[in-house]
Amino acid sequence: MPMADTPLTTELPIEGMTCAACAARIGRGLTGLEGVEDANVNYATARAVVSYDPALVTLAAFNATIEGLGYAIADPDDDAADRELAQLARRLAVSVVLTVPIVAISMVPALGFSGWEWVAGILATPVVWWVGWPFHQVAGRSLAHGSTTMDTLVSMGTGAAWAWSVVALFADVDHVYFETAAVIVTLILLGRWFEARAKRRSGEAIRSLAGLAARTARLADGAEVPVDDLQVGMRFLVRPGEKVPVDGRVVDGASTVDASMITGEPVPVAVGIGDEVVGATINGNGSLTVEATRVGGDTMLAQIMRLVDEAQSSTAPVQRLADRVSAVFVPTALAVAVATLAAWILAGQPTGEAFTAAVAVLIIACPCALGLATPTAIMVGTGRGAGLGVIIKGGEVLEATRQVDHVVVDKTGTVTEGRMEVVSVTPSAGTDPQVVLCRAASVEALSEHPLAEAIVAAATDLEGATGFENLPGLGVRGTVGDADVLVGRRRLFDEVPDDLLAVVAEAEDAGRTAVVVGWDGTARGVLVIADRVRPTSAEAVSALRGLGLEVTLLTGDNERTARAVGSVVGIDRVLAEVMPDDKDAEVQRLQAQGHVVAMVGDGINDAPALARADLGIAVGTGTDVAIETSDLTIVSGDLRAVADAIALSRRTLAVIKGNLFWAFAYNTAAIPLAAFGVLNPMVAAGAMGFSSVFVVTNSLRLRRFTGYRRPTTTGEDLPVGPERTNA
């Protein structure tokens, strides 16, 4: 039966995995089921993500397969990480207390006494068989299913050392290895404890995001209710200093909102009636009445958590090699250990020394570091990205950034604010600029033109206008007080003063819109309207170039305006008056030239190009369609976050490669040393634990990534054009 066109995806939390070999074995088991398209098992996150056809396979089959392999489905509400740490801590404490005297009486001659071997054996037995029982349990389950894991090596190594020592004790042989077995268990347990702590820290992103959410909301009538009870359309109050419970629209009040925990933006944003606010952001000094627009799993915070969680569960292509190596590493190590034992005995070496070398090979060969190299870096990198307002959708995205050499940037809503604003008011001689703006806004208040909206928004006072008349292609007319006011093109006026004509010409040359205002037949002033360039766009372009990237500005706007914007932000290559299909075609053209292209956009018209690009980057202030088709999402509108995203992705990939190099180099170098007797089992156990801790700790360095964004020193925005003017 063929696979369904759109397979379902489910996530399964798994208990009992101890190494990458466990993950590989579960992955093979799930993939082998009919109807399973793909199964990605992540050792670091202890989860399996399975794509399947529900007509061919059920969730019960997944559970049965996992349990049949010796593992279990975890309770999703159970904090397994905390429980694992507590269990490890208890066993480690017992192991240390018993192992210290064993080592002391075994290795310090002054502390020796007659029959010390029997005391060492008595103390070592609970260490090997109770403290180390999880190793033996997992190894036994694996062998019962015809496979091996890291725990197989540990179990066989420590069990063999203990058994040899017991035989030697009763056979009255001089040398015993009780201290070796106890120290190996202790060191490996210590390494796992450090590893578990580090893994838990690497997963703090999701927990910190979840902790941001408000628990209750205060309704408009003053009643306090759980956030889960809020529905779309309900109104709630947000007092100064409180968290906004869910996404909504301000219907009353004005304030500033600190959204840094969501967007990574350090500067609070002013909000008023009609503005959108995001759940979990913190209200400033004003009181707000907000109408809920998104609740539950539809809020921006919930979406970010979901995207981060999916990213942390993903597998980077570079990890697949490590997974394949880990799957065959344990059987290979067992074969090398047997060969080492045989070679030493055939070479005429003492059996005890041959045994010691074989145990060292078993212990040193554990591929823990290989299994942790990639997933821990992805967890920390994507988590740090979330803290900066950058959502990286998976390991594949990290590798896609490595070869990106060209960034295509949409103009409207990405480089610019995406809304028209009055950027300057220039009156004629002897005219009050506020009167010019007030009379123009009073008439335009009766118009539905987009430019009218910008003019009205800029005015602080309005007077009632009468006799409104729309003049198609020219402007509008109305009476304000006793003045007959005209607002529109300069052709509305028989005569325009030279100083105002100069302002009009300058504005048009800069790609901005000039609106002439006058009354009683005389032009009295000029309003210049433009889509403001974001104040950080020029800095963002500079940062992208600093990363070795070429930048192209792509827009459906006219050529003159596009060139003006490019001049402001420092982009020389500008393509204007392009349709959505043209944007897609331009990305294809660049790819055909050998470029690896990243596309940055925010609108529905950008979606085809975002999907086509090697790396799609959506500005989170844009549409859901753009976000869904992208690989990276910038929660804020700050273009510098694009540079943050690319730099962080590259840094994460570099850490992954460093981790894999260390893991491969460690095993490649250490196994021959152990086989030739250079490393004894205790040193091997310490080195194995250190390698895992090193890999995880190296990944945690990504938490210190800061990015390019810093608090801005001014709240002003840049208008489209070469200079700045203020109303």
mmCIF file of N, CA and C in Angstrom, residues 512-565:
data_model
loop_
_atom_site.group_PDB
_atom_site.id
_atom_site.type_symbol
_atom_site.label_atom_id
_atom_site.label_comp_id
_atom_site.label_asym_id
_atom_site.label_seq_id
_atom_site.Cartn_x
_atom_site.Cartn_y
_atom_site.Cartn_z
ATOM 1 N N ARG A 512 10.378 60.072 -2.396
ATOM 2 C CA ARG A 512 9.322 60.298 -1.416
ATOM 3 C C ARG A 512 8.128 60.999 -2.066
ATOM 4 N N THR A 513 7.013 61.092 -1.356
ATOM 5 C CA THR A 513 5.795 61.712 -1.855
ATOM 6 C C THR A 513 5.643 63.104 -1.253
ATOM 7 N N ALA A 514 5.482 64.111 -2.130
ATOM 8 C CA ALA A 514 5.295 65.488 -1.675
ATOM 9 C C ALA A 514 3.835 65.882 -1.841
ATOM 10 N N VAL A 515 3.203 66.323 -0.762
ATOM 11 C CA VAL A 515 1.812 66.761 -0.766
ATOM 12 C C VAL A 515 1.796 68.259 -0.483
ATOM 13 N N VAL A 516 1.229 69.021 -1.426
ATOM 14 C CA VAL A 516 1.156 70.472 -1.281
ATOM 15 C C VAL A 516 -0.149 70.837 -0.589
ATOM 16 N N VAL A 517 -0.061 71.741 0.384
ATOM 17 C CA VAL A 517 -1.218 72.184 1.159
ATOM 18 C C VAL A 517 -1.372 73.693 0.984
ATOM 19 N N GLY A 518 -2.615 74.130 0.784
ATOM 20 C CA GLY A 518 -2.843 75.562 0.658
ATOM 21 C C GLY A 518 -4.309 75.910 0.886
ATOM 22 N N TRP A 519 -4.563 77.195 0.993
ATOM 23 C CA TRP A 519 -5.951 77.650 1.149
ATOM 24 C C TRP A 519 -6.090 79.035 0.524
ATOM 25 N N ASP A 520 -7.323 79.281 0.166
ATOM 26 C CA ASP A 520 -7.637 80.540 -0.496
ATOM 27 C C ASP A 520 -6.821 80.728 -1.774
ATOM 28 N N GLY A 521 -6.546 79.586 -2.468
ATOM 29 C CA GLY A 521 -5.887 79.630 -3.757
ATOM 30 C C GLY A 521 -4.381 79.724 -3.710
ATOM 31 N N THR A 522 -3.786 79.755 -2.505
ATOM 32 C CA THR A 522 -2.342 79.934 -2.374
ATOM 33 C C THR A 522 -1.717 78.728 -1.676
ATOM 34 N N ALA A 523 -0.621 78.190 -2.231
ATOM 35 C CA ALA A 523 0.117 77.096 -1.591
ATOM 36 C C ALA A 523 0.808 77.615 -0.340
ATOM 37 N N ARG A 524 0.587 76.929 0.808
ATOM 38 C CA ARG A 524 1.109 77.403 2.098
ATOM 39 C C ARG A 524 2.168 76.467 2.712
ATOM 40 N N GLY A 525 2.314 75.282 2.166
ATOM 41 C CA GLY A 525 3.290 74.363 2.749
ATOM 42 C C GLY A 525 3.339 73.045 1.992
ATOM 43 N N VAL A 526 4.362 72.248 2.348
ATOM 44 C CA VAL A 526 4.550 70.935 1.723
ATOM 45 C C VAL A 526 4.740 69.890 2.819
ATOM 46 N N LEU A 527 3.965 68.809 2.719
ATOM 47 C CA LEU A 527 4.143 67.651 3.588
ATOM 48 C C LEU A 527 4.906 66.587 2.793
ATOM 49 N N VAL A 528 5.994 66.081 3.363
ATOM 50 C CA VAL A 528 6.751 65.013 2.726
ATOM 51 C C VAL A 528 6.419 63.707 3.447
ATOM 52 N N ILE A 529 5.976 62.719 2.670
ATOM 53 C CA ILE A 529 5.522 61.436 3.225
ATOM 54 C C ILE A 529 6.400 60.320 2.684
ATOM 55 N N ALA A 530 6.771 59.401 3.558
ATOM 56 C CA ALA A 530 7.643 58.309 3.143
ATOM 57 C C ALA A 530 7.441 57.108 4.052
ATOM 58 N N ASP A 531 7.822 55.974 3.515
ATOM 59 C CA ASP A 531 7.939 54.758 4.315
ATOM 60 C C ASP A 531 9.304 54.805 4.987
ATOM 61 N N ARG A 532 9.328 54.967 6.293
ATOM 62 C CA ARG A 532 10.587 55.162 6.990
ATOM 63 C C ARG A 532 11.472 53.921 6.952
ATOM 64 N N VAL A 533 12.739 54.180 6.730
ATOM 65 C CA VAL A 533 13.733 53.122 6.836
ATOM 66 C C VAL A 533 13.974 52.827 8.314
ATOM 67 N N ARG A 534 14.027 51.551 8.640
ATOM 68 C CA ARG A 534 14.303 51.193 10.036
ATOM 69 C C ARG A 534 15.668 51.756 10.440
ATOM 70 N N PRO A 535 15.770 52.301 11.638
ATOM 71 C CA PRO A 535 17.012 52.963 12.044
ATOM 72 C C PRO A 535 18.226 52.045 12.095
ATOM 73 N N THR A 536 17.993 50.725 12.113
ATOM 74 C CA THR A 536 19.111 49.786 12.220
ATOM 75 C C THR A 536 19.440 49.077 10.905
ATOM 76 N N SER A 537 18.706 49.417 9.824
ATOM 77 C CA SER A 537 18.897 48.681 8.573
ATOM 78 C C SER A 537 20.290 48.875 7.996
ATOM 79 N N ALA A 538 20.815 50.093 8.037
ATOM 80 C CA ALA A 538 22.157 50.340 7.506
ATOM 81 C C ALA A 538 23.210 49.552 8.284
ATOM 82 N N GLU A 539 23.057 49.523 9.595
ATOM 83 C CA GLU A 539 23.979 48.745 10.426
ATOM 84 C C GLU A 539 23.881 47.257 10.097
ATOM 85 N N ALA A 540 22.655 46.799 9.829
ATOM 86 C CA ALA A 540 22.451 45.390 9.489
ATOM 87 C C ALA A 540 23.143 45.033 8.177
ATOM 88 N N VAL A 541 23.004 45.913 7.172
ATOM 89 C CA VAL A 541 23.655 45.660 5.886
ATOM 90 C C VAL A 541 25.171 45.610 6.061
ATOM 91 N N SER A 542 25.702 46.516 6.862
ATOM 92 C CA SER A 542 27.134 46.513 7.131
ATOM 93 C C SER A 542 27.575 45.216 7.802
ATOM 94 N N ALA A 543 26.757 44.723 8.746
ATOM 95 C CA ALA A 543 27.082 43.470 9.439
ATOM 96 C C ALA A 543 27.058 42.293 8.471
ATOM 97 N N LEU A 544 26.067 42.273 7.561
ATOM 98 C CA LEU A 544 25.985 41.188 6.589
ATOM 99 C C LEU A 544 27.206 41.187 5.676
ATOM 100 N N ARG A 545 27.623 42.365 5.261
ATOM 101 C CA ARG A 545 28.828 42.446 4.445
ATOM 102 C C ARG A 545 30.061 42.011 5.226
ATOM 103 N N GLY A 546 30.069 42.326 6.515
ATOM 104 C CA GLY A 546 31.169 41.883 7.353
ATOM 105 C C GLY A 546 31.267 40.371 7.462
ATOM 106 N N LEU A 547 30.146 39.694 7.228
ATOM 107 C CA LEU A 547 30.118 38.236 7.221
ATOM 108 C C LEU A 547 30.488 37.659 5.858
ATOM 109 N N GLY A 548 30.880 38.537 4.925
ATOM 110 C CA GLY A 548 31.290 38.082 3.604
ATOM 111 C C GLY A 548 30.149 37.869 2.632
ATOM 112 N N LEU A 549 28.998 38.517 2.847
ATOM 113 C CA LEU A 549 27.814 38.297 2.037
ATOM 114 C C LEU A 549 27.541 39.479 1.112
ATOM 115 N N GLU A 550 27.132 39.197 -0.121
ATOM 116 C CA GLU A 550 26.621 40.215 -1.017
ATOM 117 C C GLU A 550 25.144 40.451 -0.690
ATOM 118 N N VAL A 551 24.673 41.704 -0.887
ATOM 119 C CA VAL A 551 23.306 42.045 -0.515
ATOM 120 C C VAL A 551 22.606 42.676 -1.716
ATOM 121 N N THR A 552 21.392 42.205 -2.011
ATOM 122 C CA THR A 552 20.542 42.751 -3.065
ATOM 123 C C THR A 552 19.225 43.209 -2.453
ATOM 124 N N LEU A 553 18.757 44.405 -2.832
ATOM 125 C CA LEU A 553 17.460 44.918 -2.405
ATOM 126 C C LEU A 553 16.449 44.620 -3.495
ATOM 127 N N LEU A 554 15.356 43.957 -3.112
ATOM 128 C CA LEU A 554 14.341 43.511 -4.061
ATOM 129 C C LEU A 554 12.994 44.065 -3.621
ATOM 130 N N THR A 555 12.279 44.746 -4.529
ATOM 131 C CA THR A 555 11.025 45.366 -4.128
ATOM 132 C C THR A 555 10.087 45.539 -5.316
ATOM 133 N N GLY A 556 8.804 45.567 -5.029
ATOM 134 C CA GLY A 556 7.798 45.876 -6.038
ATOM 135 C C GLY A 556 7.568 47.365 -6.202
ATOM 136 N N ASP A 557 8.228 48.182 -5.385
ATOM 137 C CA ASP A 557 8.083 49.633 -5.433
ATOM 138 C C ASP A 557 8.781 50.197 -6.674
ATOM 139 N N ASN A 558 8.559 51.505 -6.933
ATOM 140 C CA ASN A 558 9.149 52.116 -8.112
ATOM 141 C C ASN A 558 10.666 52.249 -7.974
ATOM 142 N N GLU A 559 11.315 52.443 -9.132
ATOM 143 C CA GLU A 559 12.771 52.465 -9.205
ATOM 144 C C GLU A 559 13.371 53.585 -8.357
ATOM 145 N N ARG A 560 12.780 54.774 -8.423
ATOM 146 C CA ARG A 560 13.340 55.922 -7.734
ATOM 147 C C ARG A 560 13.323 55.732 -6.213
ATOM 148 N N THR A 561 12.196 55.274 -5.704
ATOM 149 C CA THR A 561 12.101 55.031 -4.269
ATOM 150 C C THR A 561 13.050 53.922 -3.835
ATOM 151 N N ALA A 562 13.115 52.865 -4.607
ATOM 152 C CA ALA A 562 13.988 51.744 -4.271
ATOM 153 C C ALA A 562 15.445 52.184 -4.227
ATOM 154 N N ARG A 563 15.867 53.003 -5.209
ATOM 155 C CA ARG A 563 17.242 53.488 -5.226
ATOM 156 C C ARG A 563 17.526 54.369 -4.011
ATOM 157 N N ALA A 564 16.543 55.171 -3.634
ATOM 158 C CA ALA A 564 16.710 56.032 -2.466
ATOM 159 C C ALA A 564 16.911 55.210 -1.205
ATOM 160 N N VAL A 565 16.109 54.185 -1.030
ATOM 161 C CA VAL A 565 16.254 53.317 0.135
ATOM 162 C C VAL A 565 17.621 52.628 0.114
#
